[in-house]
mmCIF file of C-alpha atoms and ligand atoms in Angstrom:
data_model
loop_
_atom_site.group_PDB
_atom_site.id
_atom_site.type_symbol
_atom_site.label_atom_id
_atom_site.label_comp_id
_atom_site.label_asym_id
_atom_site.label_seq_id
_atom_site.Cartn_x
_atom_site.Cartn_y
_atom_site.Cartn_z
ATOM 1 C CA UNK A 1 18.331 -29.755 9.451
ATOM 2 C CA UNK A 2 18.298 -28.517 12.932
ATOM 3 C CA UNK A 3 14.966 -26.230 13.905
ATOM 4 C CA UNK A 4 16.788 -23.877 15.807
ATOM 5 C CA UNK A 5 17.506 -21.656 13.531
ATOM 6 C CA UNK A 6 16.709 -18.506 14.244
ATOM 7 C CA UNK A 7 16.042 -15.411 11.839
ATOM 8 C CA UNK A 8 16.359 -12.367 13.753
ATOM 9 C CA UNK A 9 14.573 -9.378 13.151
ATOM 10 C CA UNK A 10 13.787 -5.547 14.158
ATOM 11 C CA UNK A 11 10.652 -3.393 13.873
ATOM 12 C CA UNK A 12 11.042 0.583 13.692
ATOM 13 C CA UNK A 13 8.024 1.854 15.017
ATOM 14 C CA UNK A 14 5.603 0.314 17.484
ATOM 15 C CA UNK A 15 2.106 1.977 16.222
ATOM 16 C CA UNK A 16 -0.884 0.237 14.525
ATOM 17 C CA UNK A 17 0.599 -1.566 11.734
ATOM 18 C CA UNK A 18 4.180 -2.128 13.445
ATOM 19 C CA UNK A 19 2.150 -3.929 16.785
ATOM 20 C CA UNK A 20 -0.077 -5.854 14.282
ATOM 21 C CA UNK A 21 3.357 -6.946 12.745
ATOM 22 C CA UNK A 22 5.071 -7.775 16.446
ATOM 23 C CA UNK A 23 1.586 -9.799 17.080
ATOM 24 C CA UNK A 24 1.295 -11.651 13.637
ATOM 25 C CA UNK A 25 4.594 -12.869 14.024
ATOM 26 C CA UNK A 26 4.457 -13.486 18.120
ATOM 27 C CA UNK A 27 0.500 -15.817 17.514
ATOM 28 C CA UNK A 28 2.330 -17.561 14.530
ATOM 29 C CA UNK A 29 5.662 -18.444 16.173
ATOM 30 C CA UNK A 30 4.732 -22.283 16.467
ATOM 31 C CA UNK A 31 3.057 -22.400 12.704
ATOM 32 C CA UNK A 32 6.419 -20.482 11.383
ATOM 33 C CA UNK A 33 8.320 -22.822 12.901
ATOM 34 C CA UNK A 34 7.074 -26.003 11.720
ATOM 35 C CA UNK A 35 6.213 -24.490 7.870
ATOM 36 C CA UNK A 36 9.434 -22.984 7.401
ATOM 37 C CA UNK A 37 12.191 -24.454 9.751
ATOM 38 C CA UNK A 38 12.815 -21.690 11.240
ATOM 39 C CA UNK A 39 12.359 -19.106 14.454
ATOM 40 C CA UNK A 40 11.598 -15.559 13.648
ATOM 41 C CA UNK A 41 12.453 -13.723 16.887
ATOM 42 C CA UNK A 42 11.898 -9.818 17.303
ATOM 43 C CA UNK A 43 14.936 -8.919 18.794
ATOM 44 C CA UNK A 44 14.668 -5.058 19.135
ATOM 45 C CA UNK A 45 11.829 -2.384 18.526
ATOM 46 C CA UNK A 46 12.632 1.173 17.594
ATOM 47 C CA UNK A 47 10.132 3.346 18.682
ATOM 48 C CA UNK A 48 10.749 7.311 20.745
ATOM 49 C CA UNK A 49 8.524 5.696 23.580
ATOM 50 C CA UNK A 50 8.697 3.409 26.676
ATOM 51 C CA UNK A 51 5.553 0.434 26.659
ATOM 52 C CA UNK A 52 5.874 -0.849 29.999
ATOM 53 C CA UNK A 53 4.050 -3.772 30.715
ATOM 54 C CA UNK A 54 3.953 -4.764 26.904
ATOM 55 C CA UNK A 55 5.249 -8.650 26.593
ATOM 56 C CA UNK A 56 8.228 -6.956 24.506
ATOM 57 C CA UNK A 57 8.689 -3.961 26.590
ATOM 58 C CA UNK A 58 12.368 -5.344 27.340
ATOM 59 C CA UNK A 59 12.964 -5.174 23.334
ATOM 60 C CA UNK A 60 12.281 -1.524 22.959
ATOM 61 C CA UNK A 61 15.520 0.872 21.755
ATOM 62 C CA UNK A 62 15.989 4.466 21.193
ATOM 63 C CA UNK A 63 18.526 4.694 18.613
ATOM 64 C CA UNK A 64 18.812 3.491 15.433
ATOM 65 C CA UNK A 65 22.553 2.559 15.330
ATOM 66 C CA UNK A 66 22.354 -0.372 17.967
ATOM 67 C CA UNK A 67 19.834 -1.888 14.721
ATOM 68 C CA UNK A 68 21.746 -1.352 11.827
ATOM 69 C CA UNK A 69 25.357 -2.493 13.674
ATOM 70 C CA UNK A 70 24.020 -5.602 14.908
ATOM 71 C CA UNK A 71 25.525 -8.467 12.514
ATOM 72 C CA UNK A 72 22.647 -10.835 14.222
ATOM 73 C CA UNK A 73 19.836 -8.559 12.576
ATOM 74 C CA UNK A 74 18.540 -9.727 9.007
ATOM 75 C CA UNK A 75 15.814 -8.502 8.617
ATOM 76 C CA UNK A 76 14.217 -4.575 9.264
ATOM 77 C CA UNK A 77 10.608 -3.720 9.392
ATOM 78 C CA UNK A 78 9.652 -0.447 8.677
ATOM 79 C CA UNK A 79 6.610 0.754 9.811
ATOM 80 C CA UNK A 80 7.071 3.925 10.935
ATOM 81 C CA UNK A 81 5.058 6.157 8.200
ATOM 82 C CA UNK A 82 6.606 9.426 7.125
ATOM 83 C CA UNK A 83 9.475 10.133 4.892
ATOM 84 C CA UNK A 84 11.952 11.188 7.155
ATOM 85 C CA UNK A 85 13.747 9.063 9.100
ATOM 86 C CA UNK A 86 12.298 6.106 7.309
ATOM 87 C CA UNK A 87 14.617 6.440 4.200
ATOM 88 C CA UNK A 88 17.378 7.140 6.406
ATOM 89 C CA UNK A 89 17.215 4.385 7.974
ATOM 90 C CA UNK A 90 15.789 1.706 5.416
ATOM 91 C CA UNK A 91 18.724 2.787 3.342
ATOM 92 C CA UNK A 92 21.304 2.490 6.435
ATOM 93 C CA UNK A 93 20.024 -0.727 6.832
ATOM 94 C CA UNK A 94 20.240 -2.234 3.339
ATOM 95 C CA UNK A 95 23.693 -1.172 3.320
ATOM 96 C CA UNK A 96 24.285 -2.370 6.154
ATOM 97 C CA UNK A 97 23.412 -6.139 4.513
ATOM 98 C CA UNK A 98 20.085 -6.603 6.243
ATOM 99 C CA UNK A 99 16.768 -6.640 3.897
ATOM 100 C CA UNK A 100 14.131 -4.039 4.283
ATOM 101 C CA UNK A 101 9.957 -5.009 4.528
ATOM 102 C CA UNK A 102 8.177 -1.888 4.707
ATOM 103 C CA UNK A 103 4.415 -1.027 4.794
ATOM 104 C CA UNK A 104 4.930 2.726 4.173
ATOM 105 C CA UNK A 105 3.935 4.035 1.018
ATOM 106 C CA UNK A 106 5.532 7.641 1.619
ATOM 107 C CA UNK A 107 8.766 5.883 1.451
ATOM 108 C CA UNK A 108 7.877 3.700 -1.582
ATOM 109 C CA UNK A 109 6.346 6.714 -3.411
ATOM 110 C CA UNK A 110 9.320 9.070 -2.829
ATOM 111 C CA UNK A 111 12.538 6.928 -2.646
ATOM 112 C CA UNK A 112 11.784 3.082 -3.466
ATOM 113 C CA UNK A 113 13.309 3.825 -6.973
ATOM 114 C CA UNK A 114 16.510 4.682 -5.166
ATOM 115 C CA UNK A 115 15.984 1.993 -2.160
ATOM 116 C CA UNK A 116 15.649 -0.575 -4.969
ATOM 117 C CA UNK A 117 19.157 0.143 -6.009
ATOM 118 C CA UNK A 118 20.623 0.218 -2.468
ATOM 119 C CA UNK A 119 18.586 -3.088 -2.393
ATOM 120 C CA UNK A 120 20.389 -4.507 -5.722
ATOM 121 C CA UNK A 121 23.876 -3.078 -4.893
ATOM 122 C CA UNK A 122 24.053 -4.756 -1.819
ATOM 123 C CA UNK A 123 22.439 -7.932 -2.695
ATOM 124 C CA UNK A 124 19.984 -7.583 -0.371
ATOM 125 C CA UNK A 125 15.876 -7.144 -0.918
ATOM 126 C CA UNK A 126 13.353 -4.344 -0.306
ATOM 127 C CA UNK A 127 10.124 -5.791 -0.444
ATOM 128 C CA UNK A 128 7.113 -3.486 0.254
ATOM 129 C CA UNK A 129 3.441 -5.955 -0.353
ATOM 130 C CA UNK A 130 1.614 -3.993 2.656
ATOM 131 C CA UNK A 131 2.100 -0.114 1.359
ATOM 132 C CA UNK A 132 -0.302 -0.885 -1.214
ATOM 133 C CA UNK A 133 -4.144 -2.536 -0.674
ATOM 134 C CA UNK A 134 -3.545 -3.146 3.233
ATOM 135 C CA UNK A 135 -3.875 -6.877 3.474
ATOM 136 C CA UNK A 136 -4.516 -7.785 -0.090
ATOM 137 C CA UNK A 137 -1.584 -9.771 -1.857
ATOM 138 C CA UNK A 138 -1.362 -7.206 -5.170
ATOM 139 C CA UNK A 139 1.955 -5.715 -5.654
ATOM 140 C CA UNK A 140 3.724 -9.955 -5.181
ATOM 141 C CA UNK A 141 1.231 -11.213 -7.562
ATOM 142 C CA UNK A 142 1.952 -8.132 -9.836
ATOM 143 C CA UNK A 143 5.441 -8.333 -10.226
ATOM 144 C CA UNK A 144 6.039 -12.071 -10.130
ATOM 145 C CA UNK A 145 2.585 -13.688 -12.474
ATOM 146 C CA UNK A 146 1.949 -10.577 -14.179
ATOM 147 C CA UNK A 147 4.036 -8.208 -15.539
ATOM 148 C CA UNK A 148 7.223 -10.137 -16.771
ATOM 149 C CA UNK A 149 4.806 -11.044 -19.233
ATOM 150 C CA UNK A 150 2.199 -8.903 -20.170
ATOM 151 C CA UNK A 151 1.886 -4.709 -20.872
ATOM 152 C CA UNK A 152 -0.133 -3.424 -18.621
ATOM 153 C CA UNK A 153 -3.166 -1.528 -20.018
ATOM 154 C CA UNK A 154 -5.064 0.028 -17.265
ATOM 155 C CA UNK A 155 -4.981 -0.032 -13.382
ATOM 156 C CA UNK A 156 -8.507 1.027 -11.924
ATOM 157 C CA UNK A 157 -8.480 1.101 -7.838
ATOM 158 C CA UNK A 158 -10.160 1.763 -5.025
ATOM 159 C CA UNK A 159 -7.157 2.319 -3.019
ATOM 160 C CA UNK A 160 -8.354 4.043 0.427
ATOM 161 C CA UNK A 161 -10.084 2.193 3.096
ATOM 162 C CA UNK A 162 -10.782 5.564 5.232
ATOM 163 C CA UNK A 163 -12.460 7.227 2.260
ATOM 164 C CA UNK A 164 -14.278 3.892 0.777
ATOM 165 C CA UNK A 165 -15.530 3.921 4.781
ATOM 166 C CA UNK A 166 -16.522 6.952 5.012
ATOM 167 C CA UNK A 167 -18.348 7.075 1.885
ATOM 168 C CA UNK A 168 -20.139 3.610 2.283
ATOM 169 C CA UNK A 169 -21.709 5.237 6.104
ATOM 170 C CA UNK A 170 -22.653 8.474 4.361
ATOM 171 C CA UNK A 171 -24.652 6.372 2.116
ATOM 172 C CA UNK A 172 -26.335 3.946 4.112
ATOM 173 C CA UNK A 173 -26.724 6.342 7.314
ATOM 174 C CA UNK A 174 -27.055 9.574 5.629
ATOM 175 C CA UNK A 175 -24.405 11.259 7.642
ATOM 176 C CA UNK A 176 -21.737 13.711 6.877
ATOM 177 C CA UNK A 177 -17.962 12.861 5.619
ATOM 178 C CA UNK A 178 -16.587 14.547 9.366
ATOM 179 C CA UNK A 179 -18.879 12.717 11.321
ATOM 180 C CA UNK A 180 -17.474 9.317 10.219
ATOM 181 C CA UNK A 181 -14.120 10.015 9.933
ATOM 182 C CA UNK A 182 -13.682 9.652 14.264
ATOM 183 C CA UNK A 183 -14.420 6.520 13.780
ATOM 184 C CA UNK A 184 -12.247 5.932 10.502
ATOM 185 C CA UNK A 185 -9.568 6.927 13.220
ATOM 186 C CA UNK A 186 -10.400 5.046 16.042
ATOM 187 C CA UNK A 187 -10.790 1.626 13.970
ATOM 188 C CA UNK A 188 -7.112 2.272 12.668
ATOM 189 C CA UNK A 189 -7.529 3.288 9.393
ATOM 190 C CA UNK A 190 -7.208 6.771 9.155
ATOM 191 C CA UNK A 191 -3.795 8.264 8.618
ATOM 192 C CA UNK A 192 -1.752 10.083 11.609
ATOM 193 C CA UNK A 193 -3.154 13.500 9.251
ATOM 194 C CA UNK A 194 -6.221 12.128 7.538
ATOM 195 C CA UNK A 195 -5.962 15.413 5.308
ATOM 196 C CA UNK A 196 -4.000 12.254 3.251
ATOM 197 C CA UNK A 197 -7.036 10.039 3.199
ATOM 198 C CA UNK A 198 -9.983 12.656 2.427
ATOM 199 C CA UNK A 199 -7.729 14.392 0.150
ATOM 200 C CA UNK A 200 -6.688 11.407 -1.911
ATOM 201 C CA UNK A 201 -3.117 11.655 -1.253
ATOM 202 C CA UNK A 202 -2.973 8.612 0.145
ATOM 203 C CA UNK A 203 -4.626 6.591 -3.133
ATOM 204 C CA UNK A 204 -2.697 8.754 -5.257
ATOM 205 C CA UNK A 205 0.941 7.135 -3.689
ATOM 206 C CA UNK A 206 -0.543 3.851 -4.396
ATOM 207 C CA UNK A 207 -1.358 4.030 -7.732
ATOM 208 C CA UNK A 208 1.839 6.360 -8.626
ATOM 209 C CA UNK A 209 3.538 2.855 -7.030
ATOM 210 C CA UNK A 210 1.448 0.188 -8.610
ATOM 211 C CA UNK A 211 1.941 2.428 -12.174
ATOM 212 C CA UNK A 212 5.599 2.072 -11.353
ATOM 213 C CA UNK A 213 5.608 -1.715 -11.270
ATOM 214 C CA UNK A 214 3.445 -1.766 -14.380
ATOM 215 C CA UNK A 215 5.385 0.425 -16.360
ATOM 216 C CA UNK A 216 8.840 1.057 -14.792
ATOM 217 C CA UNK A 217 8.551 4.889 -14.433
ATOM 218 C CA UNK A 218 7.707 6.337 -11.280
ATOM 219 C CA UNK A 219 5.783 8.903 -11.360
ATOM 220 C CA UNK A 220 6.248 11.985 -8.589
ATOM 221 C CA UNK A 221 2.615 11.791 -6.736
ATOM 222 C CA UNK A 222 3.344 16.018 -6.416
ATOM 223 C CA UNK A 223 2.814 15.578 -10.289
ATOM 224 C CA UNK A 224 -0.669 14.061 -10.225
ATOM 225 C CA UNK A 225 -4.033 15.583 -10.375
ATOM 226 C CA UNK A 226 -5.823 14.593 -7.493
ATOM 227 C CA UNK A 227 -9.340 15.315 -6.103
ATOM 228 C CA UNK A 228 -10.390 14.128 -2.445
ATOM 229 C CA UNK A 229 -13.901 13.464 -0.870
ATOM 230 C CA UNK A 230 -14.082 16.233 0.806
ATOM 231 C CA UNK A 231 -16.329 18.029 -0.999
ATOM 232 C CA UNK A 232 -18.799 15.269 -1.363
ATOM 233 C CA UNK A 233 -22.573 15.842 -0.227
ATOM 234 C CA UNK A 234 -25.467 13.803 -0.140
ATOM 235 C CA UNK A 235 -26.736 15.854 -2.446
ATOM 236 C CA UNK A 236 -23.379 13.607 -4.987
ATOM 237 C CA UNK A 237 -24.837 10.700 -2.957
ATOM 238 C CA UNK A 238 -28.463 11.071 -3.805
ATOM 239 C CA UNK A 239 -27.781 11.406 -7.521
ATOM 240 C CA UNK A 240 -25.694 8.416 -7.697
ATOM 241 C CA UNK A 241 -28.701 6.674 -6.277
ATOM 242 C CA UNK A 242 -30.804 8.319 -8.791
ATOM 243 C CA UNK A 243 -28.163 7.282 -11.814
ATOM 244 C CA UNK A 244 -27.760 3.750 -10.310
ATOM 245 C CA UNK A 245 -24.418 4.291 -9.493
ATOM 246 C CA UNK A 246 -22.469 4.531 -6.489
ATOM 247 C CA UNK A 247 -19.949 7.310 -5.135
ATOM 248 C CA UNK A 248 -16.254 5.559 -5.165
ATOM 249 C CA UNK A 249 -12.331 7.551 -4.818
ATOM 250 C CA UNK A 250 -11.529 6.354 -7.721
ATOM 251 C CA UNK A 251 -7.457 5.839 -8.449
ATOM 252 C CA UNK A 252 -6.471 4.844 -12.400
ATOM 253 C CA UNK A 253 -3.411 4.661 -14.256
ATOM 254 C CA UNK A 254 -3.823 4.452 -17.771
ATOM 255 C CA UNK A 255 -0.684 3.352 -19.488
ATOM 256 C CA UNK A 256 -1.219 4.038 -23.573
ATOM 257 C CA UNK A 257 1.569 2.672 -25.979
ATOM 258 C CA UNK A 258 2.968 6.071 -26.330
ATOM 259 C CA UNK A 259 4.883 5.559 -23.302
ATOM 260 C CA UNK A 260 2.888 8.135 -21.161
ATOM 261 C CA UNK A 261 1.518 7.258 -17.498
ATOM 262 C CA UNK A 262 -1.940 8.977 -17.400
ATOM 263 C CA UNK A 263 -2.800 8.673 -13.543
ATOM 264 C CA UNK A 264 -5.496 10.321 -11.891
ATOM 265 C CA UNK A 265 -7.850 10.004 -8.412
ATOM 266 C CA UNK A 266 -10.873 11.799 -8.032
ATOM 267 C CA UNK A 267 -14.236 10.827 -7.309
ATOM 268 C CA UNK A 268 -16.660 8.821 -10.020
ATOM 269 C CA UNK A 269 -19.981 7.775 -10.208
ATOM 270 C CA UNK A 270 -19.165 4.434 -10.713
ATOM 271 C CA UNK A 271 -21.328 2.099 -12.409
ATOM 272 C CA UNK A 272 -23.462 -0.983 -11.230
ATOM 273 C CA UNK A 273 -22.013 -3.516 -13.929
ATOM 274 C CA UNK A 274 -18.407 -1.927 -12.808
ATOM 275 C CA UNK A 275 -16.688 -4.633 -10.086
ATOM 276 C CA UNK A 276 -16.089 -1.212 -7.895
ATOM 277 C CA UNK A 277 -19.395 -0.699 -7.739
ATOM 278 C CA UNK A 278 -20.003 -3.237 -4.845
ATOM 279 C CA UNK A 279 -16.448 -2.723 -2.974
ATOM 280 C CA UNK A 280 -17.840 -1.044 0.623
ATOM 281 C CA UNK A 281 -15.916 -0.743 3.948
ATOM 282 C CA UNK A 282 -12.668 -0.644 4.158
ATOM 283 C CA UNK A 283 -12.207 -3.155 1.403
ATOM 284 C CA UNK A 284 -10.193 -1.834 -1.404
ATOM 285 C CA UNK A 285 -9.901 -3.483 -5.257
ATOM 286 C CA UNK A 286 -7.711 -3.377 -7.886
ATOM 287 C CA UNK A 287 -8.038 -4.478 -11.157
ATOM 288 C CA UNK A 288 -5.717 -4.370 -13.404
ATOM 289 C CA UNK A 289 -5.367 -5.016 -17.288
ATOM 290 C CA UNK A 290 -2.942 -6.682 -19.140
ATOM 291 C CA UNK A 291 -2.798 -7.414 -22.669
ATOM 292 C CA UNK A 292 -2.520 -11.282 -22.389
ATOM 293 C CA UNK A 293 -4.649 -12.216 -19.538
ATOM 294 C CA UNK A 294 -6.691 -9.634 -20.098
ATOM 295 C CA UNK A 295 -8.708 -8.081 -16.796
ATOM 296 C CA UNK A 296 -7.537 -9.171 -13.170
ATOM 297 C CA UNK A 297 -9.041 -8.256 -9.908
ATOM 298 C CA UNK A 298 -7.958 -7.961 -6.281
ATOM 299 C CA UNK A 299 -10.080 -7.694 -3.527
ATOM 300 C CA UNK A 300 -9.486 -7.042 0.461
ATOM 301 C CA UNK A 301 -9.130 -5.332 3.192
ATOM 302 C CA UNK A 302 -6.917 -1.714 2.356
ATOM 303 C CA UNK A 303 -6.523 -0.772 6.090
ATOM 304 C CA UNK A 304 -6.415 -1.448 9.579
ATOM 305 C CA UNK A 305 -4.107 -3.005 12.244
ATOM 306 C CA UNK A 306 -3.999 -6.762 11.325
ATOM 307 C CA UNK A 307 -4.620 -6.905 7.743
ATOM 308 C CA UNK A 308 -2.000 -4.854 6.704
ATOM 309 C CA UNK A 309 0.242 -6.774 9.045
ATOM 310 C CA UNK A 310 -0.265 -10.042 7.464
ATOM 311 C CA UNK A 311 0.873 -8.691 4.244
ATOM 312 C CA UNK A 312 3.993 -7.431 6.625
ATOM 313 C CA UNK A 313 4.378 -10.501 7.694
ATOM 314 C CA UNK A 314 4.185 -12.591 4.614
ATOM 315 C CA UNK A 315 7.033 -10.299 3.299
ATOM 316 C CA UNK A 316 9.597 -11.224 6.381
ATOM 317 C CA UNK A 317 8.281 -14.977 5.635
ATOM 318 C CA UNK A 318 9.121 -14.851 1.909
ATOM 319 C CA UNK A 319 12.578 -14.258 2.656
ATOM 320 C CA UNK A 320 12.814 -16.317 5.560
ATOM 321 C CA UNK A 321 11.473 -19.179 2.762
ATOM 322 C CA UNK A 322 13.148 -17.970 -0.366
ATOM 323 C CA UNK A 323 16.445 -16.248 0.927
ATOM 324 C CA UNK A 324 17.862 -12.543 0.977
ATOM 325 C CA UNK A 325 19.338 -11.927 -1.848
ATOM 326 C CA UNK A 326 17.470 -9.002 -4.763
ATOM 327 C CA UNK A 327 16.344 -11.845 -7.113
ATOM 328 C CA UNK A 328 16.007 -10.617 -11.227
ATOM 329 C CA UNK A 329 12.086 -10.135 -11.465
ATOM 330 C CA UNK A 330 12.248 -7.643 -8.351
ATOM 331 C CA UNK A 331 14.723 -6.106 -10.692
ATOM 332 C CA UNK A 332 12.091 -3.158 -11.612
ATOM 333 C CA UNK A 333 14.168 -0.259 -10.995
ATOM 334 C CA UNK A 334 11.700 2.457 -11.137
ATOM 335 C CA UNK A 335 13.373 5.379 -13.012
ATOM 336 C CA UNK A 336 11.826 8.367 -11.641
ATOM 337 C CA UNK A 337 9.945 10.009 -14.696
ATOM 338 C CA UNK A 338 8.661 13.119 -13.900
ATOM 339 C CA UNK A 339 8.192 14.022 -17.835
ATOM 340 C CA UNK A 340 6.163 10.769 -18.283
ATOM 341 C CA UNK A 341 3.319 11.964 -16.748
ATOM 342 C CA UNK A 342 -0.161 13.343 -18.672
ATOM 343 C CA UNK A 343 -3.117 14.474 -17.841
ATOM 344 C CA UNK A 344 -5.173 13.554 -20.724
ATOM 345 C CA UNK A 345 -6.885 10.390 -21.454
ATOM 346 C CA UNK A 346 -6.560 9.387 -24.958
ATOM 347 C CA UNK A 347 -10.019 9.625 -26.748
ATOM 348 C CA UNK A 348 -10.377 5.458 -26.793
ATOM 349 C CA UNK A 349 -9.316 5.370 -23.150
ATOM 350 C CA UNK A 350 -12.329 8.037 -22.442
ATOM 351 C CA UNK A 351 -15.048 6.744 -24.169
ATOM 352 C CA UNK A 352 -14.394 3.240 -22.667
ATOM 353 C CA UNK A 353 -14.176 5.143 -19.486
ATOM 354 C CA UNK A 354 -17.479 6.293 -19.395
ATOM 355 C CA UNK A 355 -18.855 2.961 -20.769
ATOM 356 C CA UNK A 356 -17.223 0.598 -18.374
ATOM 357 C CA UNK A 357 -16.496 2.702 -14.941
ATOM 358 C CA UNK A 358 -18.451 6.030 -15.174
ATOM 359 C CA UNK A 359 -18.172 9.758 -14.838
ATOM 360 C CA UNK A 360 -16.506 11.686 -12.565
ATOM 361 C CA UNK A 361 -18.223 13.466 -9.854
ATOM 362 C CA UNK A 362 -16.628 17.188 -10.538
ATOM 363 C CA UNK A 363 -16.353 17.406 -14.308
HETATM 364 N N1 LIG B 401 -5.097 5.307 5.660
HETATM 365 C C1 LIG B 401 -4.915 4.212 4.759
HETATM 366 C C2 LIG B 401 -6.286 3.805 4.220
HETATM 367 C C3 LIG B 401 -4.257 3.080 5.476
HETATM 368 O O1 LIG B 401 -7.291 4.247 4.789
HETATM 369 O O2 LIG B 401 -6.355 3.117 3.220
HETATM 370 C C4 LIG B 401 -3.830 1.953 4.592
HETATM 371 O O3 LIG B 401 -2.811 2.344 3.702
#
């Protein structure tokens, strides 16, 4: 077979994550090539500005429409964070025949379950690794090892890298949550309104996601009780030191046989026997339970530039390997289930809670 093949994609929005993309696929162009038989070009970037003097300056578009009419155009890379246009125009574009890789959780959270069916109707796929755990390989693993054959128990998370930051430099330099977060920002963490990091909205759209692959329903994050960091002192700090414990944003979905989705994020003194316990940085971990191979952890980096493009990028490479077409085990249709959701641990879930993770910080 001939290696000139070429698999022609576009990127919608040139920030942090979508240059980390354009750069992950530009420095691996030769290795691409060889391992899959194949060129992955970047043919156009949507983004509102100009970047002259950027090496694919020339690529840059305006509009939307030259994207999704272009018959040459496979593949669309959303990266553009925020709800609106990104739906728009990740739905446009899967019915327009081209598959979607996205790394923005807003989107998954509020309209994958739709997306998915766009995805399925048009035989397409919607694949969406980096809006959950930055760099780490979680929600692939999850769907195609674990959870055509096991129930899902219990997901327990550390799921922001801005607020795992933040809290790891208030402990070890004794500073304040506000004097870190500049930095949290300037290292390419933080979110455009970091109000979604130190608030927990941001872990609380990753676990309502990685609840939806467990269990199928996908819960509204608008639903979920969530507690941030920001009220967290070294005054929390010093008595986690005192307990032995350690100050994490913790994110869980418990998923009991009733059929509810008990999902929560606050903060917990977490335990020193607890694998969260020594997860600093911007490293997030998830570990997740199911009933046949029993505990399972993942461990990375949850944020910044070029991790969370590699798990971009191994998204566009899956389908460059494996083909575009919705294959059965991404066949998880979230059904939105509002009703689903509850706010109460059942009493074995609790005790084990307190046994195995901790308390949480505000009771
Ligand atoms: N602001 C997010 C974080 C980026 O800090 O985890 C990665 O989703």
């Amino acid at each position: 077979k001939k290696m000139k093949d070429v698999t022609y994609v576009a990127i919608l929005g040139y920030g942090t994550v979508g240059g980390g993309a354009a750069e992950g696929l530009t420095k691996n162009a030769g290795r691409i090539e060889r391992r899959y038989g194949k060129k992955v070009e970047i043919k156009y970037i949507l983004d509102l500005r100009e970047f002259p003097g950027d090496p694919l300056g020339d690529r840059v578009v305006h509009d939307f429409s030259v994207i999704e009419n272009d018959p040459e155009i496979s593949i669309v890379l959303e990266m553009m964070g925020g709800i609106h246009p990104a739906c728009d125009f990740s739905a446009a574009a899967l019915r327009a025949g081209k598959s979607v890789v996205t790394s923005n959780k807003a989107v998954v959270e509020h309209c994958g379950a739709e997306l998915l069916s766009i995805a399925a109707e048009n035989k397409v796929r919607y694949l969406y690794e980096a809006s959950v755990g930055g760099g780490i390989p979680v929600l692939n693993p999850l769907i195609h090892c674990i959870t055509g054959q096991n129930t899902v128990t219990e997901i327990n998370g550390i799921l922001n890298g801005t607020t795992n930051y933040i809290l790891t430099r208030m402990r070890e330099e004794g500073l304040d949550y506000d004097e870190v977060l500049a930095d949290a920002q300037r290292l390419g963490y933080a979110e455009a309104d970091p109000s979604a990091d130190v608030d927990g909205f941001d872990a609380c759209r990753k676990i309502c996601i990685l609840a939806a692959i467990a269990s199928g329903k996908m819960i509204p994050m608008d639903k979920v009780r969530v507690r941030g960091i920001r009220e967290i002192t070294q005054e929390h700090i010093a008595k986690a030191n005192e307990m032995g414990a350690r100050v994490r944003l913790v994110a869980r979905a418990v998923l009991p046989e009733d059929g509810c989705v008990c999902l929560s994020v606050e903060p917990y003194y977490v335990r020193r026997d607890n694998p969260l316990y020594g997860v600093d940085d911007v490293f997030n971990a998830v570990s997740v339970t199911g009933d046949s191979v029993g505990e399972v952890m993942f461990y990375g980096k949850g944020a910044g530039k070029l991790p969370t493009a590699s798990a971009v990028v191994a998204d566009v490479l899956d389908i460059v390997a494996r083909g575009d077409s919705f294959a059965a085990d991404e066949n998880i249709m979230f059904t939105v289930a509002p009703e689903a959701y509850s706010d109460k641990l059942p009493e074995k879930y609790a005790l084990s809670t307190e046994q195995t993770l901790g308390t949480p910080v505000f009771a």
